[in-house]
Short mmCIF file of C-alpha atoms in Angstrom, two decimals:
data_model
loop_
_atom_site.label_atom_id
_atom_site.label_comp_id
_atom_site.label_asym_id
_atom_site.label_seq_id
_atom_site.Cartn_x
_atom_site.Cartn_y
_atom_site.Cartn_z
CA GLN A 888 -7.58 130.26 86.94
CA SER A 889 -4.79 132.66 86.03
CA ALA A 890 -3.01 134.69 88.66
CA LEU A 891 -4.28 138.31 89.37
CA THR A 892 -2.42 140.99 87.40
CA GLN A 893 -0.25 143.50 89.45
CA PRO A 894 2.37 145.94 88.08
CA ALA A 895 5.79 144.48 88.63
CA SER A 896 7.11 147.47 90.32
CA VAL A 897 6.27 151.04 91.72
CA SER A 898 8.19 153.55 93.28
CA GLY A 899 7.84 156.63 95.33
CA SER A 900 9.58 159.22 97.49
CA PRO A 901 9.45 159.26 101.19
CA GLY A 902 6.20 161.23 102.15
CA GLN A 903 4.49 160.58 98.87
CA SER A 904 1.58 158.35 98.18
CA ILE A 905 1.64 155.32 95.80
CA THR A 906 -1.18 152.85 94.65
CA ILE A 907 -0.84 149.34 93.62
CA SER A 908 -3.39 147.76 91.31
CA CYS A 909 -4.61 144.15 91.28
CA THR A 910 -6.77 143.21 88.41
CA GLY A 911 -8.78 139.98 88.30
CA THR A 912 -12.03 138.94 86.62
CA SER A 913 -15.76 138.62 87.54
CA SER A 914 -15.02 135.09 88.98
CA ASN A 915 -12.89 136.28 91.72
CA VAL A 916 -12.09 140.03 92.54
CA GLY A 917 -15.30 141.31 90.97
CA ASN A 918 -17.56 138.98 92.54
CA TYR A 919 -16.36 138.83 95.93
CA ASN A 920 -15.33 141.69 98.67
CA LEU A 921 -12.55 139.03 99.78
CA VAL A 922 -9.36 140.65 98.48
CA SER A 923 -6.28 140.80 100.84
CA TRP A 924 -2.87 142.37 100.50
CA TYR A 925 0.38 140.95 102.07
CA GLN A 926 3.60 142.68 102.50
CA GLN A 927 7.01 140.77 102.30
CA HIS A 928 10.28 141.78 103.03
CA PRO A 929 13.20 139.75 101.46
CA GLY A 930 13.71 136.48 103.33
CA LYS A 931 10.75 136.99 105.58
CA ALA A 932 7.12 135.49 105.60
CA PRO A 933 4.39 137.56 104.15
CA LYS A 934 2.50 139.76 106.46
CA LEU A 935 -1.24 140.59 106.18
CA MET A 936 -1.90 144.35 105.60
CA ILE A 937 -5.52 144.65 104.38
CA TYR A 938 -8.13 142.20 104.13
CA GLU A 939 -11.80 142.21 102.83
CA ILE A 940 -10.94 144.96 100.51
CA ASN A 941 -10.28 147.67 103.16
CA LYS A 942 -9.90 146.36 106.56
CA ARG A 943 -6.73 146.60 108.45
CA PRO A 944 -5.62 144.18 111.24
CA SER A 945 -4.78 145.22 114.56
CA GLY A 946 -1.32 146.96 114.58
CA ILE A 947 -1.30 147.96 110.81
CA SER A 948 -0.85 151.70 110.23
CA TYR A 949 -3.54 153.78 108.87
CA ARG A 950 -1.22 154.77 106.01
CA PHE A 951 -2.27 151.51 104.39
CA SER A 952 -5.66 151.42 102.78
CA GLY A 953 -7.53 149.46 100.33
CA SER A 954 -10.60 149.68 97.72
CA LYS A 955 -12.10 147.95 94.83
CA SER A 956 -13.69 148.95 91.60
CA GLY A 957 -15.19 146.50 89.39
CA ASN A 958 -12.44 143.66 88.88
CA THR A 959 -9.58 145.70 89.91
CA ALA A 960 -8.63 146.21 93.86
CA SER A 961 -6.07 148.69 94.79
CA LEU A 962 -3.69 149.27 97.85
CA THR A 963 -2.67 152.82 98.61
CA ILE A 964 0.23 153.50 100.90
CA SER A 965 0.25 157.12 102.13
CA GLY A 966 3.28 159.10 103.78
CA LEU A 967 5.74 156.64 102.19
CA GLN A 968 8.59 155.53 104.48
CA ALA A 969 11.81 153.66 103.92
CA GLU A 970 10.44 150.58 105.79
CA ASP A 971 7.72 150.32 103.21
CA GLU A 972 10.12 149.09 100.59
CA ALA A 973 9.01 145.47 100.06
CA ASP A 974 6.90 143.26 97.88
CA TYR A 975 3.42 143.43 97.80
CA TYR A 976 0.67 140.70 96.90
CA CYS A 977 -2.81 140.62 96.69
CA SER A 978 -5.08 137.70 96.95
CA SER A 979 -8.73 137.09 96.33
CA TYR A 980 -11.20 134.30 96.97
CA ALA A 981 -11.71 132.48 93.64
CA GLY A 982 -14.45 130.17 94.26
CA ARG A 983 -14.99 126.67 95.45
CA THR A 984 -12.43 124.94 93.11
CA THR A 985 -9.44 127.16 93.67
CA LEU A 986 -10.23 128.92 96.91
CA VAL A 987 -7.41 131.54 96.77
CA ILE A 988 -5.50 132.99 94.08
CA PHE A 989 -2.55 135.51 94.30
CA GLY A 990 -1.43 138.22 92.17
CA GLY A 991 2.16 138.11 90.69
CA GLY A 992 3.66 140.71 93.35
CA THR A 993 4.80 144.36 93.06
CA LYS A 994 8.19 145.50 94.13
CA LEU A 995 7.70 148.89 95.88
CA THR A 996 10.92 150.92 95.82
CA VAL A 997 11.03 154.03 98.18
CA LEU A 998 13.49 156.33 96.39
CA GLN B 1069 0.89 134.30 121.43
CA VAL B 1070 0.17 132.48 118.24
CA GLN B 1071 3.13 130.67 116.81
CA LEU B 1072 3.59 128.45 113.64
CA VAL B 1073 6.95 126.54 113.61
CA GLN B 1074 7.80 124.71 110.55
CA SER B 1075 10.31 121.85 110.11
CA GLY B 1076 13.76 122.49 108.59
CA ALA B 1077 14.98 122.70 105.08
CA GLU B 1078 14.91 119.36 102.67
CA VAL B 1079 17.06 118.37 99.90
CA LYS B 1080 15.25 115.69 97.72
CA LYS B 1081 15.94 114.02 94.42
CA PRO B 1082 13.46 114.20 91.50
CA GLY B 1083 10.70 111.74 91.98
CA ALA B 1084 10.96 111.50 95.63
CA SER B 1085 8.46 112.89 98.12
CA VAL B 1086 8.84 115.55 101.03
CA LYS B 1087 6.72 116.03 104.09
CA VAL B 1088 6.71 119.29 105.71
CA SER B 1089 5.48 119.83 109.28
CA CYS B 1090 3.87 123.04 111.08
CA LYS B 1091 3.50 122.83 114.70
CA ALA B 1092 0.87 125.40 116.09
CA SER B 1093 0.78 126.92 119.47
CA GLY B 1094 -0.82 129.90 121.45
CA TYR B 1095 -4.50 128.96 120.38
CA SER B 1096 -7.02 126.36 119.97
CA PHE B 1097 -5.51 124.17 117.07
CA THR B 1098 -8.66 122.77 115.81
CA SER B 1099 -10.65 126.16 115.70
CA TYR B 1100 -8.80 127.53 112.68
CA TYR B 1101 -8.07 126.21 109.17
CA MET B 1102 -4.62 126.02 107.97
CA HIS B 1103 -3.19 127.09 104.45
CA TRP B 1104 -0.33 125.87 102.68
CA VAL B 1105 1.30 128.55 100.18
CA ARG B 1106 4.80 127.93 98.39
CA GLN B 1107 7.10 130.57 96.82
CA ALA B 1108 9.62 129.58 94.27
CA PRO B 1109 12.90 131.42 94.10
CA GLY B 1110 12.33 134.89 93.05
CA GLN B 1111 8.91 134.15 92.27
CA GLY B 1112 5.22 135.08 93.64
CA LEU B 1113 3.02 133.30 95.98
CA GLU B 1114 1.01 130.27 95.08
CA TRP B 1115 -1.75 128.87 97.01
CA MET B 1116 -1.57 125.02 97.49
CA GLY B 1117 -4.48 124.11 99.62
CA ILE B 1118 -6.35 124.28 103.04
CA ILE B 1119 -7.07 121.75 105.65
CA ASN B 1120 -9.67 121.70 108.52
CA PRO B 1121 -7.53 120.65 111.68
CA SER B 1122 -10.93 119.72 113.33
CA GLY B 1123 -12.20 117.15 111.00
CA GLY B 1124 -9.34 116.82 108.65
CA SER B 1125 -11.32 117.80 105.46
CA THR B 1126 -9.07 119.30 102.69
CA SER B 1127 -9.34 121.28 99.68
CA TYR B 1128 -6.36 121.47 97.11
CA ALA B 1129 -5.58 123.67 94.17
CA GLN B 1130 -5.99 122.20 91.03
CA ASN B 1131 -2.25 122.37 90.06
CA PHE B 1132 -1.51 120.13 92.97
CA GLN B 1133 -4.40 117.55 92.78
CA GLY B 1134 -2.97 114.06 92.92
CA ARG B 1135 0.38 115.10 94.33
CA VAL B 1136 -0.33 116.71 97.65
CA THR B 1137 -1.62 115.46 100.82
CA MET B 1138 -2.40 117.58 103.94
CA THR B 1139 -2.95 115.91 107.19
CA ARG B 1140 -3.02 116.84 110.84
CA ASP B 1141 -2.34 115.30 114.26
CA THR B 1142 -4.48 116.94 116.90
CA SER B 1143 -2.53 115.35 119.80
CA THR B 1144 0.65 117.45 118.88
CA SER B 1145 -1.19 120.53 117.06
CA THR B 1146 0.65 119.97 113.95
CA VAL B 1147 -0.45 120.01 110.52
CA TYR B 1148 1.48 118.23 107.62
CA MET B 1149 1.97 118.77 103.83
CA GLU B 1150 3.32 115.88 101.71
CA LEU B 1151 4.02 116.47 98.03
CA SER B 1152 5.08 113.80 95.89
CA SER B 1153 6.56 113.04 92.50
CA LEU B 1154 8.89 115.98 93.05
CA ARG B 1155 10.58 117.78 90.19
CA SER B 1156 12.97 120.71 90.02
CA GLU B 1157 10.17 123.23 89.49
CA ASP B 1158 8.88 122.13 93.14
CA THR B 1159 11.99 123.92 94.65
CA ALA B 1160 10.44 126.58 96.71
CA VAL B 1161 9.73 127.76 100.22
CA TYR B 1162 6.80 126.28 101.50
CA TYR B 1163 4.74 128.10 104.15
CA CYS B 1164 1.77 127.29 106.40
CA ALA B 1165 -0.47 130.16 107.29
CA ARG B 1166 -3.42 130.07 109.58
CA ARG B 1167 -6.89 131.29 108.21
CA GLU B 1168 -8.62 133.91 109.94
CA THR B 1169 -11.85 134.46 108.09
CA ALA B 1170 -12.77 134.01 104.46
CA MET B 1171 -9.34 132.88 103.10
CA VAL B 1172 -7.50 135.54 105.05
CA MET B 1173 -4.06 134.51 106.12
CA ASN B 1174 -2.99 136.33 109.41
CA TYR B 1175 -0.33 134.24 110.96
CA TRP B 1176 2.56 132.48 108.98
CA GLY B 1177 5.18 130.05 109.58
CA GLN B 1178 8.82 130.83 109.09
CA GLY B 1179 8.84 128.76 105.85
CA THR B 1180 10.66 125.60 104.92
CA LEU B 1181 12.97 125.49 101.93
CA VAL B 1182 12.44 122.35 99.80
CA THR B 1183 15.36 122.03 97.18
CA VAL B 1184 14.82 119.24 94.39
CA SER B 1185 17.99 118.27 92.70
CA SER B 1186 19.63 115.22 91.23
#
């Protein structure tokens, strides 16, 4: 299966809200509520921010939220802060052959 | 607390194999599957496969079938990922990540850089 499609970059000013999309197909995003989002700062391991479309792990700010419509999932970050500047990756369950696929990643710049 | 500590950086020649380890602590080792994910320089994340530390069963991504082997040692709470027939395109940081529920990866190792160069 091909990677999920994300915009290469998004940007926003402190305090604003941004949304990152993640488009798949009916074989992955569209067929399962098993989309996760990861944040990765340079030189660091990824960090889980959202799982199962819209659930936040313990310790993750309420400013991060997720949603899904059809074959596209979205991550919204409200009240942008400087520390939110990072790369963001979506992932989805993709069936029994290739269990997990990732998006290509989106670089978030806080202006 | 949950910790995943990986082995150190490796430099390998094309055609060789590499074996990366991931030692788990702070939880019941056999209760959680472990993923392996890699990231080439400046590139995105790529899922490689998953191992069940309890019984040792594995599932590999099609891109790595025949080249990757994931094993575990329950006596030391360590999982291993071995990649063979290395080529320059395998140069990447390799991560282990603990599966929470339904393919969610909540704890990650620090990553191991594998460089393939002649």
